[in-house]
Short mmCIF file of C-alpha atoms in Angstrom, two decimals:
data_model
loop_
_atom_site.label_atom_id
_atom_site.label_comp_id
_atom_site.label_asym_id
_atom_site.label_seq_id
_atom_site.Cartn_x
_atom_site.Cartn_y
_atom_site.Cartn_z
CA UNK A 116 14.70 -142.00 -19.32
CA UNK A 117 17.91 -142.14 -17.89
CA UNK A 118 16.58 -139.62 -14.65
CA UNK A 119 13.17 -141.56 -14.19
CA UNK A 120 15.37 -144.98 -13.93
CA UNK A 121 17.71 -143.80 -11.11
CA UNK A 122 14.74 -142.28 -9.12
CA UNK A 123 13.22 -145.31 -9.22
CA UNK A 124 16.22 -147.47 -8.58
CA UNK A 125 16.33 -144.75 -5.14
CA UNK A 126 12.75 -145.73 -4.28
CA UNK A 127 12.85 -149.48 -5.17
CA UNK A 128 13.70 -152.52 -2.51
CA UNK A 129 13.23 -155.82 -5.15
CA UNK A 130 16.42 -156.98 -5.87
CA UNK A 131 14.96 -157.96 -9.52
CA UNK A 132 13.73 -154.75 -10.49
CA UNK A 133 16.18 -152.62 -8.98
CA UNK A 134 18.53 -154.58 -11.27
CA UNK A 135 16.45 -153.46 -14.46
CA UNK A 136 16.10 -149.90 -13.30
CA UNK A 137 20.00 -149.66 -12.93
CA UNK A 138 20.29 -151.28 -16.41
CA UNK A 139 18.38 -148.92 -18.02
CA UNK A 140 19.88 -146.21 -16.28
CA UNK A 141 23.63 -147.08 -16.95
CA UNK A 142 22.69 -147.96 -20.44
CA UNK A 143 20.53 -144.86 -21.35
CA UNK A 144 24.01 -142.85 -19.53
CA UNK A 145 25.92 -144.80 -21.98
CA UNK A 146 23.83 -143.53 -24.87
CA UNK A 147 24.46 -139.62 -23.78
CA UNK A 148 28.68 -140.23 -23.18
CA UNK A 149 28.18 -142.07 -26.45
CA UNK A 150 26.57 -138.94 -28.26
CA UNK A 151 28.91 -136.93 -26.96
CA UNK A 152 31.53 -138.46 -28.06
CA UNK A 153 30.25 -138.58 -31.53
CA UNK A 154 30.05 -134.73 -31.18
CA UNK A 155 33.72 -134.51 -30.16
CA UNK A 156 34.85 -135.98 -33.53
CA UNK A 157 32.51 -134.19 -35.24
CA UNK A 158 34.22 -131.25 -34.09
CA UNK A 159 37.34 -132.59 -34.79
CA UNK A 160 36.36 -132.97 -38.68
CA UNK A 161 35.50 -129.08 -38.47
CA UNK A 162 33.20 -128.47 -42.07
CA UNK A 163 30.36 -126.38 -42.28
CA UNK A 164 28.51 -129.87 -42.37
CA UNK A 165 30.30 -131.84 -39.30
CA UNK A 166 29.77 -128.15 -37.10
CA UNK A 167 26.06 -128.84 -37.58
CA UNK A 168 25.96 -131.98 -36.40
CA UNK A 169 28.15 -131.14 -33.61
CA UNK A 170 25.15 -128.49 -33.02
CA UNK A 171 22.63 -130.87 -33.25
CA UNK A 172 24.85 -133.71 -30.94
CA UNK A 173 25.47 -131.73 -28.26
CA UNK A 174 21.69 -130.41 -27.91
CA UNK A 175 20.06 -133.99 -27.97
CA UNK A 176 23.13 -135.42 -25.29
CA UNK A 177 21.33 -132.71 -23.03
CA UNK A 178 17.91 -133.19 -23.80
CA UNK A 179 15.00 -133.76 -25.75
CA UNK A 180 15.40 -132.56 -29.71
CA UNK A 181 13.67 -129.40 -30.38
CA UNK A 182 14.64 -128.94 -33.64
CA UNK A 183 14.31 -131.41 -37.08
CA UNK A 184 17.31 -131.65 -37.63
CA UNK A 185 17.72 -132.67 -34.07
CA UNK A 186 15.00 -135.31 -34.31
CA UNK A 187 16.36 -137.03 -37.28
CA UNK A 188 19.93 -137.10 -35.29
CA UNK A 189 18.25 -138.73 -32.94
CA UNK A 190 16.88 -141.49 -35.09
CA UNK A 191 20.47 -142.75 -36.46
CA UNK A 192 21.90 -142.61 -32.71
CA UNK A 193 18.95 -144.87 -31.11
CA UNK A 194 19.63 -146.94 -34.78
CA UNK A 195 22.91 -147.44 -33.96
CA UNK A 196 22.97 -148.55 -30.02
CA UNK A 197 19.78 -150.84 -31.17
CA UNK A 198 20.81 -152.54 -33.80
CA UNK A 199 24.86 -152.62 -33.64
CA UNK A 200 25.02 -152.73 -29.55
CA UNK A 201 21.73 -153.81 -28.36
CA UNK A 202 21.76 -156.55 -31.20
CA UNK A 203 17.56 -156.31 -31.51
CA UNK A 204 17.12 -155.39 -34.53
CA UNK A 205 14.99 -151.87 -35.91
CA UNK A 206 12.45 -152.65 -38.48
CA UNK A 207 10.14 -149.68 -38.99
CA UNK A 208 10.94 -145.72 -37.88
CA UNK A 209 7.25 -145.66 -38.05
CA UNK A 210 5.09 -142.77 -38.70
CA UNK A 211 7.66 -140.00 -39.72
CA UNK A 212 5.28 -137.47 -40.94
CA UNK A 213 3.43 -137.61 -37.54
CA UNK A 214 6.66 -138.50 -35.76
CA UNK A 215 8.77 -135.29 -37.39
CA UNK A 216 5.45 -133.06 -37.71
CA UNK A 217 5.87 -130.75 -34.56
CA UNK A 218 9.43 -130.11 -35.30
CA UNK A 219 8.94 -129.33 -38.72
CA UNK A 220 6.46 -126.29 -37.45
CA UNK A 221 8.99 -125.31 -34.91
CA UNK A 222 11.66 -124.89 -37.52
CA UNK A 223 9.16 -123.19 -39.97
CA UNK A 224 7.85 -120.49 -37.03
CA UNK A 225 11.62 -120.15 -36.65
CA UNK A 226 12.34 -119.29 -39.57
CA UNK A 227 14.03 -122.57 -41.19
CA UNK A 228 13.13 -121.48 -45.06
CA UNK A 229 11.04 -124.38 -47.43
CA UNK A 230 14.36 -125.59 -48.98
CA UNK A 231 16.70 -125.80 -45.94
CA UNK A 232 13.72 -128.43 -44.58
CA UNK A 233 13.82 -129.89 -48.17
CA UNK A 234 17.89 -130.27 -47.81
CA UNK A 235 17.17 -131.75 -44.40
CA UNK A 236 14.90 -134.69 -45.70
CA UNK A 237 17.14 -135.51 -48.48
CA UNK A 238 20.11 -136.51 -46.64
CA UNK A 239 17.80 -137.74 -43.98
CA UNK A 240 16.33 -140.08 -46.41
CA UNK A 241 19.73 -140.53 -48.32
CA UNK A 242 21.65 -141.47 -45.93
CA UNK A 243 19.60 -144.48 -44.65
CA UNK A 244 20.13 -146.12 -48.55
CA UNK A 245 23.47 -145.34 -47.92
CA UNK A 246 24.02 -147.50 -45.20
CA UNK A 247 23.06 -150.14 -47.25
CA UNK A 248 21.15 -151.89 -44.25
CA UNK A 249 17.60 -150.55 -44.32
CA UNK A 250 15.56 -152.69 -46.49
CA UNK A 251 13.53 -153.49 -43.40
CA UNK A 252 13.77 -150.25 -42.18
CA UNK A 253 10.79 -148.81 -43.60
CA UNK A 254 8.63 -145.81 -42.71
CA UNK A 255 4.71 -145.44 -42.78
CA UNK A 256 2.96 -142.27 -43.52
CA UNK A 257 -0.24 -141.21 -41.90
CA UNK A 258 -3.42 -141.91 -43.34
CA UNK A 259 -4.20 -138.30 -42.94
CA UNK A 260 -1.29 -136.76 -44.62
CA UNK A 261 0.25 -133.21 -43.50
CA UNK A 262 2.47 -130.95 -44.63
CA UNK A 263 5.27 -132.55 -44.11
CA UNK A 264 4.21 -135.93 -45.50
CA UNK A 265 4.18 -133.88 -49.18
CA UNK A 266 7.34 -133.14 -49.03
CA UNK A 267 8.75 -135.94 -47.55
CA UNK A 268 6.91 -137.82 -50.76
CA UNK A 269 8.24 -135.43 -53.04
CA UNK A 270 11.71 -135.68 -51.80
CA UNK A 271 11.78 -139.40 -51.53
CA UNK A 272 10.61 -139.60 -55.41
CA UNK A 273 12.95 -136.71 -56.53
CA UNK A 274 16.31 -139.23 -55.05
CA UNK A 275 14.82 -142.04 -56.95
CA UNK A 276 16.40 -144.92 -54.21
CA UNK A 277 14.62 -148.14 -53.49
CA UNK A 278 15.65 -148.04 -49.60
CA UNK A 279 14.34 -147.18 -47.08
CA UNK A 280 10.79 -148.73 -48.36
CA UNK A 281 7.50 -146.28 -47.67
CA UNK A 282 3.96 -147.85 -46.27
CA UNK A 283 1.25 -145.54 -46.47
CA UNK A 284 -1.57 -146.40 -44.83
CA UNK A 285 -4.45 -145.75 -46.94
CA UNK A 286 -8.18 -144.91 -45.68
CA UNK A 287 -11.25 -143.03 -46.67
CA UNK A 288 -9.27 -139.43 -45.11
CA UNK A 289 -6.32 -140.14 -46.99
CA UNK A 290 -6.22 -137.64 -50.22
CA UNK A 291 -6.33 -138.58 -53.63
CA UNK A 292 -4.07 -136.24 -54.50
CA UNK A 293 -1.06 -137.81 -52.22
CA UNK A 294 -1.93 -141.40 -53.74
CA UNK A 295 -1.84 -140.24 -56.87
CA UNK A 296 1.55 -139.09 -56.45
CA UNK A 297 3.05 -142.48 -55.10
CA UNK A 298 1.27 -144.24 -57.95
CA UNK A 299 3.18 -142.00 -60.72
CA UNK A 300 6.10 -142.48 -58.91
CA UNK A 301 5.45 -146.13 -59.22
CA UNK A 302 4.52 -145.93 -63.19
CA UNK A 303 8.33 -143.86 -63.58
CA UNK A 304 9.89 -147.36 -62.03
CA UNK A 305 10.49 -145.73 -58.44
CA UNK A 306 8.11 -148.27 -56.92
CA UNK A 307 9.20 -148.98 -52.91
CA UNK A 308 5.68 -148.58 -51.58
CA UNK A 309 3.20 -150.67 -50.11
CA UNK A 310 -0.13 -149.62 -49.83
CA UNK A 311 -1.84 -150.44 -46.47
CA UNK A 312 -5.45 -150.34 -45.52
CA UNK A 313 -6.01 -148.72 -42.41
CA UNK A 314 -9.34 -150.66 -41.80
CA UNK A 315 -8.74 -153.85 -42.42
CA UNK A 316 -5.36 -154.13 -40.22
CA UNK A 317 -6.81 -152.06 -37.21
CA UNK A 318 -10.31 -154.39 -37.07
CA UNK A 319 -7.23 -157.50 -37.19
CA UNK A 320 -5.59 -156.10 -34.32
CA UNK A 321 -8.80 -155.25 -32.38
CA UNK A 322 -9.97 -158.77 -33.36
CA UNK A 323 -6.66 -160.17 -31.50
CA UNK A 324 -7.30 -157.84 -28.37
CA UNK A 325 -6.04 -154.34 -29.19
CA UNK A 326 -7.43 -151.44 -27.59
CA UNK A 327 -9.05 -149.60 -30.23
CA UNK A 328 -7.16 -146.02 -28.64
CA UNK A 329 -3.69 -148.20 -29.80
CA UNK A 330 -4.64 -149.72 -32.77
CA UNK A 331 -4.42 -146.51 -34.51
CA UNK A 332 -0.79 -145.88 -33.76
CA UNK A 333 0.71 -149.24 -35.46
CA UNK A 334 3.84 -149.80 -37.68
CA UNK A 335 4.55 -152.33 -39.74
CA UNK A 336 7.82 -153.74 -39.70
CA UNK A 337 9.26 -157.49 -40.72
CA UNK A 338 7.73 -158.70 -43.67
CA UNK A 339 4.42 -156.36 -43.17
CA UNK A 340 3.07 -157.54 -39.63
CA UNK A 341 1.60 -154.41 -38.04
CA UNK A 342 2.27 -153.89 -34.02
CA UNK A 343 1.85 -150.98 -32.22
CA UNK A 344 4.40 -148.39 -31.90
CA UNK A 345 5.64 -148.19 -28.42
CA UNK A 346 3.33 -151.02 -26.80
CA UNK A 347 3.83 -154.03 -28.44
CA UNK A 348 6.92 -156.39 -28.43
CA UNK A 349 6.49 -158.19 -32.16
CA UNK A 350 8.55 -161.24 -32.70
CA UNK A 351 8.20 -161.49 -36.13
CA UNK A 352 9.40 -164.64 -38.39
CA UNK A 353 10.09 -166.69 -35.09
CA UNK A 354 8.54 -169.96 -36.96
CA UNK A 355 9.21 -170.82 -40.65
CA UNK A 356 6.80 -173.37 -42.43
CA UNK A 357 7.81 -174.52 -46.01
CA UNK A 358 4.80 -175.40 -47.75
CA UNK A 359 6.19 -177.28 -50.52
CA UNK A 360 8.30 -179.92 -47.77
CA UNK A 361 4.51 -180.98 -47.08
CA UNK A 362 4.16 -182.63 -50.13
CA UNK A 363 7.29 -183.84 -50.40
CA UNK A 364 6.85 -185.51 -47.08
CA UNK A 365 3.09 -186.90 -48.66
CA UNK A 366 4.95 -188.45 -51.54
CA UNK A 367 7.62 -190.02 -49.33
CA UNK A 368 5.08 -191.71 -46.87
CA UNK A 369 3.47 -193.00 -50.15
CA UNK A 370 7.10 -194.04 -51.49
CA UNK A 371 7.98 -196.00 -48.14
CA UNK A 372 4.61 -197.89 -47.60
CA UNK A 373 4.09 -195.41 -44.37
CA UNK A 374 0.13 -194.53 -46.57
CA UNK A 375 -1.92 -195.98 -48.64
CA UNK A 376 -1.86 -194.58 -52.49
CA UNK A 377 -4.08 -191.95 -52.85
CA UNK A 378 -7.40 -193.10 -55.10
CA UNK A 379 -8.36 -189.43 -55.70
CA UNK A 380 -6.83 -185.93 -55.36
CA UNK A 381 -9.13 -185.05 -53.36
CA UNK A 382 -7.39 -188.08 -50.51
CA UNK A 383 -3.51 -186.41 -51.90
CA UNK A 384 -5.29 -183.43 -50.76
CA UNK A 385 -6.31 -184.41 -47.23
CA UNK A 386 -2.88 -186.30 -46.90
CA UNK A 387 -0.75 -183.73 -47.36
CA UNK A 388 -2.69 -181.08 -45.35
CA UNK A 389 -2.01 -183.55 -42.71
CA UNK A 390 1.68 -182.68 -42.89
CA UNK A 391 0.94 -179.28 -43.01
CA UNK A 392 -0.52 -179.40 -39.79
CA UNK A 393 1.90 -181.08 -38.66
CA UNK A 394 4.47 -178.63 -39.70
CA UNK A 395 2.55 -176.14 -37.71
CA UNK A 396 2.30 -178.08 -34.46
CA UNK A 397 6.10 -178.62 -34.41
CA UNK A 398 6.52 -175.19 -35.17
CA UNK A 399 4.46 -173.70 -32.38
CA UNK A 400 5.66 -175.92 -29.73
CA UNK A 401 9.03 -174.65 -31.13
CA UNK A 402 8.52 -171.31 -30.68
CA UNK A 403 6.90 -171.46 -27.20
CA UNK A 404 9.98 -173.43 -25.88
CA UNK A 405 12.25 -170.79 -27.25
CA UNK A 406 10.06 -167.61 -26.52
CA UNK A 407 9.70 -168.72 -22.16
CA UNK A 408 13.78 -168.81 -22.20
CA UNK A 409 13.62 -165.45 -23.91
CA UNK A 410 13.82 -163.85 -20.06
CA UNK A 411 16.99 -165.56 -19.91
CA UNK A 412 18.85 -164.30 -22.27
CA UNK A 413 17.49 -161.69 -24.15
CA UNK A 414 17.74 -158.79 -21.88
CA UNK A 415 17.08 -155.36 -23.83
CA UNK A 416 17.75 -152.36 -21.79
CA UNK A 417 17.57 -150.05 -24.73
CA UNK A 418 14.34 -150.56 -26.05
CA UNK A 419 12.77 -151.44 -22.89
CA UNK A 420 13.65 -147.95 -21.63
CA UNK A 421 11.38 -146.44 -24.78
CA UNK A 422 8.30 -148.74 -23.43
CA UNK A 423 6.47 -147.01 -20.57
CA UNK A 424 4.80 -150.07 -19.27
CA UNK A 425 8.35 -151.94 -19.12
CA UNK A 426 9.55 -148.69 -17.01
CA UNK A 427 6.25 -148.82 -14.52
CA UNK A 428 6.39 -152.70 -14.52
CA UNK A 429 10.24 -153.00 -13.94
CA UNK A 430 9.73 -155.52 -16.30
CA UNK A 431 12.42 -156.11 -19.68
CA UNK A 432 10.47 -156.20 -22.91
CA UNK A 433 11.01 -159.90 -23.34
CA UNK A 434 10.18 -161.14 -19.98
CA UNK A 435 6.64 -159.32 -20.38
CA UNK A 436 7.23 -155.96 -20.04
CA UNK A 437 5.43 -154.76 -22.50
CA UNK A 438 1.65 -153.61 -22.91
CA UNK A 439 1.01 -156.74 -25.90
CA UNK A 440 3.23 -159.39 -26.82
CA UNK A 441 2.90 -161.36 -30.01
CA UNK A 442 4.44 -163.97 -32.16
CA UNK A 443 4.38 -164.83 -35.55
CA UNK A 444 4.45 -167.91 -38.01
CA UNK A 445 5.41 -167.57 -41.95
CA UNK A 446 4.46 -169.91 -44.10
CA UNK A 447 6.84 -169.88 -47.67
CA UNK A 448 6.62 -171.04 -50.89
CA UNK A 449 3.08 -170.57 -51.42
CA UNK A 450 3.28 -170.53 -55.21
CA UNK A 451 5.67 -173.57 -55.55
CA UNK A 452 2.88 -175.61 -53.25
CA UNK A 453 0.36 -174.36 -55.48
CA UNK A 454 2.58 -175.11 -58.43
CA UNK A 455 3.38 -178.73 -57.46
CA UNK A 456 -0.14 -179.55 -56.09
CA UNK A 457 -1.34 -178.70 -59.74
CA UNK A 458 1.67 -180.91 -61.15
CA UNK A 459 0.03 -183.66 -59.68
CA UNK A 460 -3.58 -183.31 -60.18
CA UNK A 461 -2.54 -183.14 -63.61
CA UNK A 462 -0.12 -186.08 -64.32
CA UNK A 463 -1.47 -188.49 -61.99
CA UNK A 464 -5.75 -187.84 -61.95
CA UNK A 465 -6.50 -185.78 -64.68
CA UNK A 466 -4.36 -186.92 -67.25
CA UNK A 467 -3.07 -190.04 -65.36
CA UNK A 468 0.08 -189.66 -67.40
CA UNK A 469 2.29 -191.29 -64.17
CA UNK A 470 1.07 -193.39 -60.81
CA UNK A 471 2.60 -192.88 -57.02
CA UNK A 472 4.10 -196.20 -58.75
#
């Protein structure tokens, strides 16, 4: 990333995008002397366990990981400039079993025996509950499990840790056999999984304009909102809508003269969806005011350096670099509405115990 940045900062006259281009490349540089000097202290420590990551430090500071052990190295080092330098925070390591699948075979034709690869994943998956900051750092597995996704399962269940959470994406490939095992996991109290059905969320991301070739490769990361991996910059939770503050605001207008006394439930109905409405208009316009400064002060030279379109576009991946860019609302307190509509309908139409008096 670093290499295809400075040969295009060579070849590139914009003042604008030759600034990105030397961005990425002095960050992604940064990255490497980083690694490296993880691997110097790793040396420094001198176990049998610190040597091997030493190993595995120096070999992805010169290049792409060849090895799994390699590969999940990898992951915590891109984890750490993201979320602790970059600031943008990491919410899904996506697909591992695809993701880790091709290493895993090259460590198997090498010779790597079944319960070296088992030791691997353990501390792999150990050491992200250690860090005590992964609870939306899930992972997805395939809906066409592998190898690797069995013993990643079986490993995961053996620890008996509630972080980092699992999605499996379920369709009619995936095996009964591998749900199976998740759901007796859940029935023994180790229950961090959320099933996810791979038809339903790639028709709702083809419905909002998704190439059906990229729909397939999403993630879900936040609280469940699927984006593609690699392709799609998801602002997730960037508007906030209390539910309940609707009907609070209902009853108020009522209180101060501001609407007429509701004769039925079905007008406390209308009158509050009203302020729901409104809820969501001020929320949107609030999010579109923040999101066109975004530009301006959310640079991310990090994670635009993954994105291929943000490398071809010179583009950051918050002034529109990447391939789809989406936004999100939440709405909260779903039950309490629900709970407190109810309340009402009771006490003041049904059983007209009280008045808006």
């Amino acid at each position: 990333i670093a290499g295809e940045a400075e040969a295009r900062l060579a070849n590139e006259a914009d003042e604008e995008k030759s600034a990105f281009y030397e961005a990425i490349a002095v960050t992604y540089r940064a990255i490497i002397k980083y690694t490296e000097r993880l691997a110097d202290k790793a040396h420094g420590v001198g176990s049998k366990n610190s040597l091997f990551a030493e190993k595995n430090l120096r070999a992805i500071a010169k290049g792409a990981p060849q090895t799994l052990a390699e590969a999940m190295q990898l992951y915590f080092i891109y984890y750490t400039v993201q979320h602790h330098a970059e600031g943008a925070l990491l919410r899904s390591l996506g697909s591992l079993d695809l993701l880790l699948y091709r290493f895993y075979e090259s460590d198997k034709a090498s010779g790597v025996t079944d319960s070296e690869i088992r030791e691997l994943i353990k501390y792999f998956l150990f050491k992200w509950s250690s860090m005590r900051a992964t609870a939306n750092i899930p992972f997805d597995f395939s809906d066409e499990p592998n190898e690797l996704s069995y013993l990643i399962l079986e490993e995961y269940i053996k620890l008996d840790v509630y972080d980092p959470k699992i999605h499996i994406k379920v369709s009619d490939k995936t095996p009964r056999k591998f749900i199976r095992m998740a759901l007796d996991s859940i029935r023994k109290g180790r229950n961090s999984f959320v099933f996810v059905g791979e038809k339903t969320v790639r028709a709702s991301l083809e419905k909002i304009g998704v190439e059906s070739s990229d729909s397939k490769n999403y993630a879900l990361v936040g609280c469940y909102e699927p984006c593609i991996a690699g392709c799609e910059l998801p602002c997730t939770v960037n508007g906030k809508i209390p539910l309940p503050v609707a009907i609070e605001f209902a009853l108020n207008d009522v209180k101060e003269g501001k609407a007429s006394a509701p004769e039925t439930y079905e007008d406390f109905y209308l009158l509050v969806t009203e302020h729901v409405s409104h809820l969501i208009d001020v929320c949107c316009t609030e999010i579109s005011t923040i999101e066109h400064k975004y530009p301006s002060f959310m640079q991310a030279p990090a994670l635009s350096g993954s994105y291929s379109s943000c490398m071809k576009n010179a583009k950051d991946v918050y002034a529109g670099g990447a391939k789809y860019n989406s936004s999100s609302v939440n709405v909260y307190g779903i039950a309490s509405y629900v709970d407190s509509m109810l309340a009402v309908k009771r006490a003041v139409f049904d059983d007209k115990m009280i008045d808006f008096n």
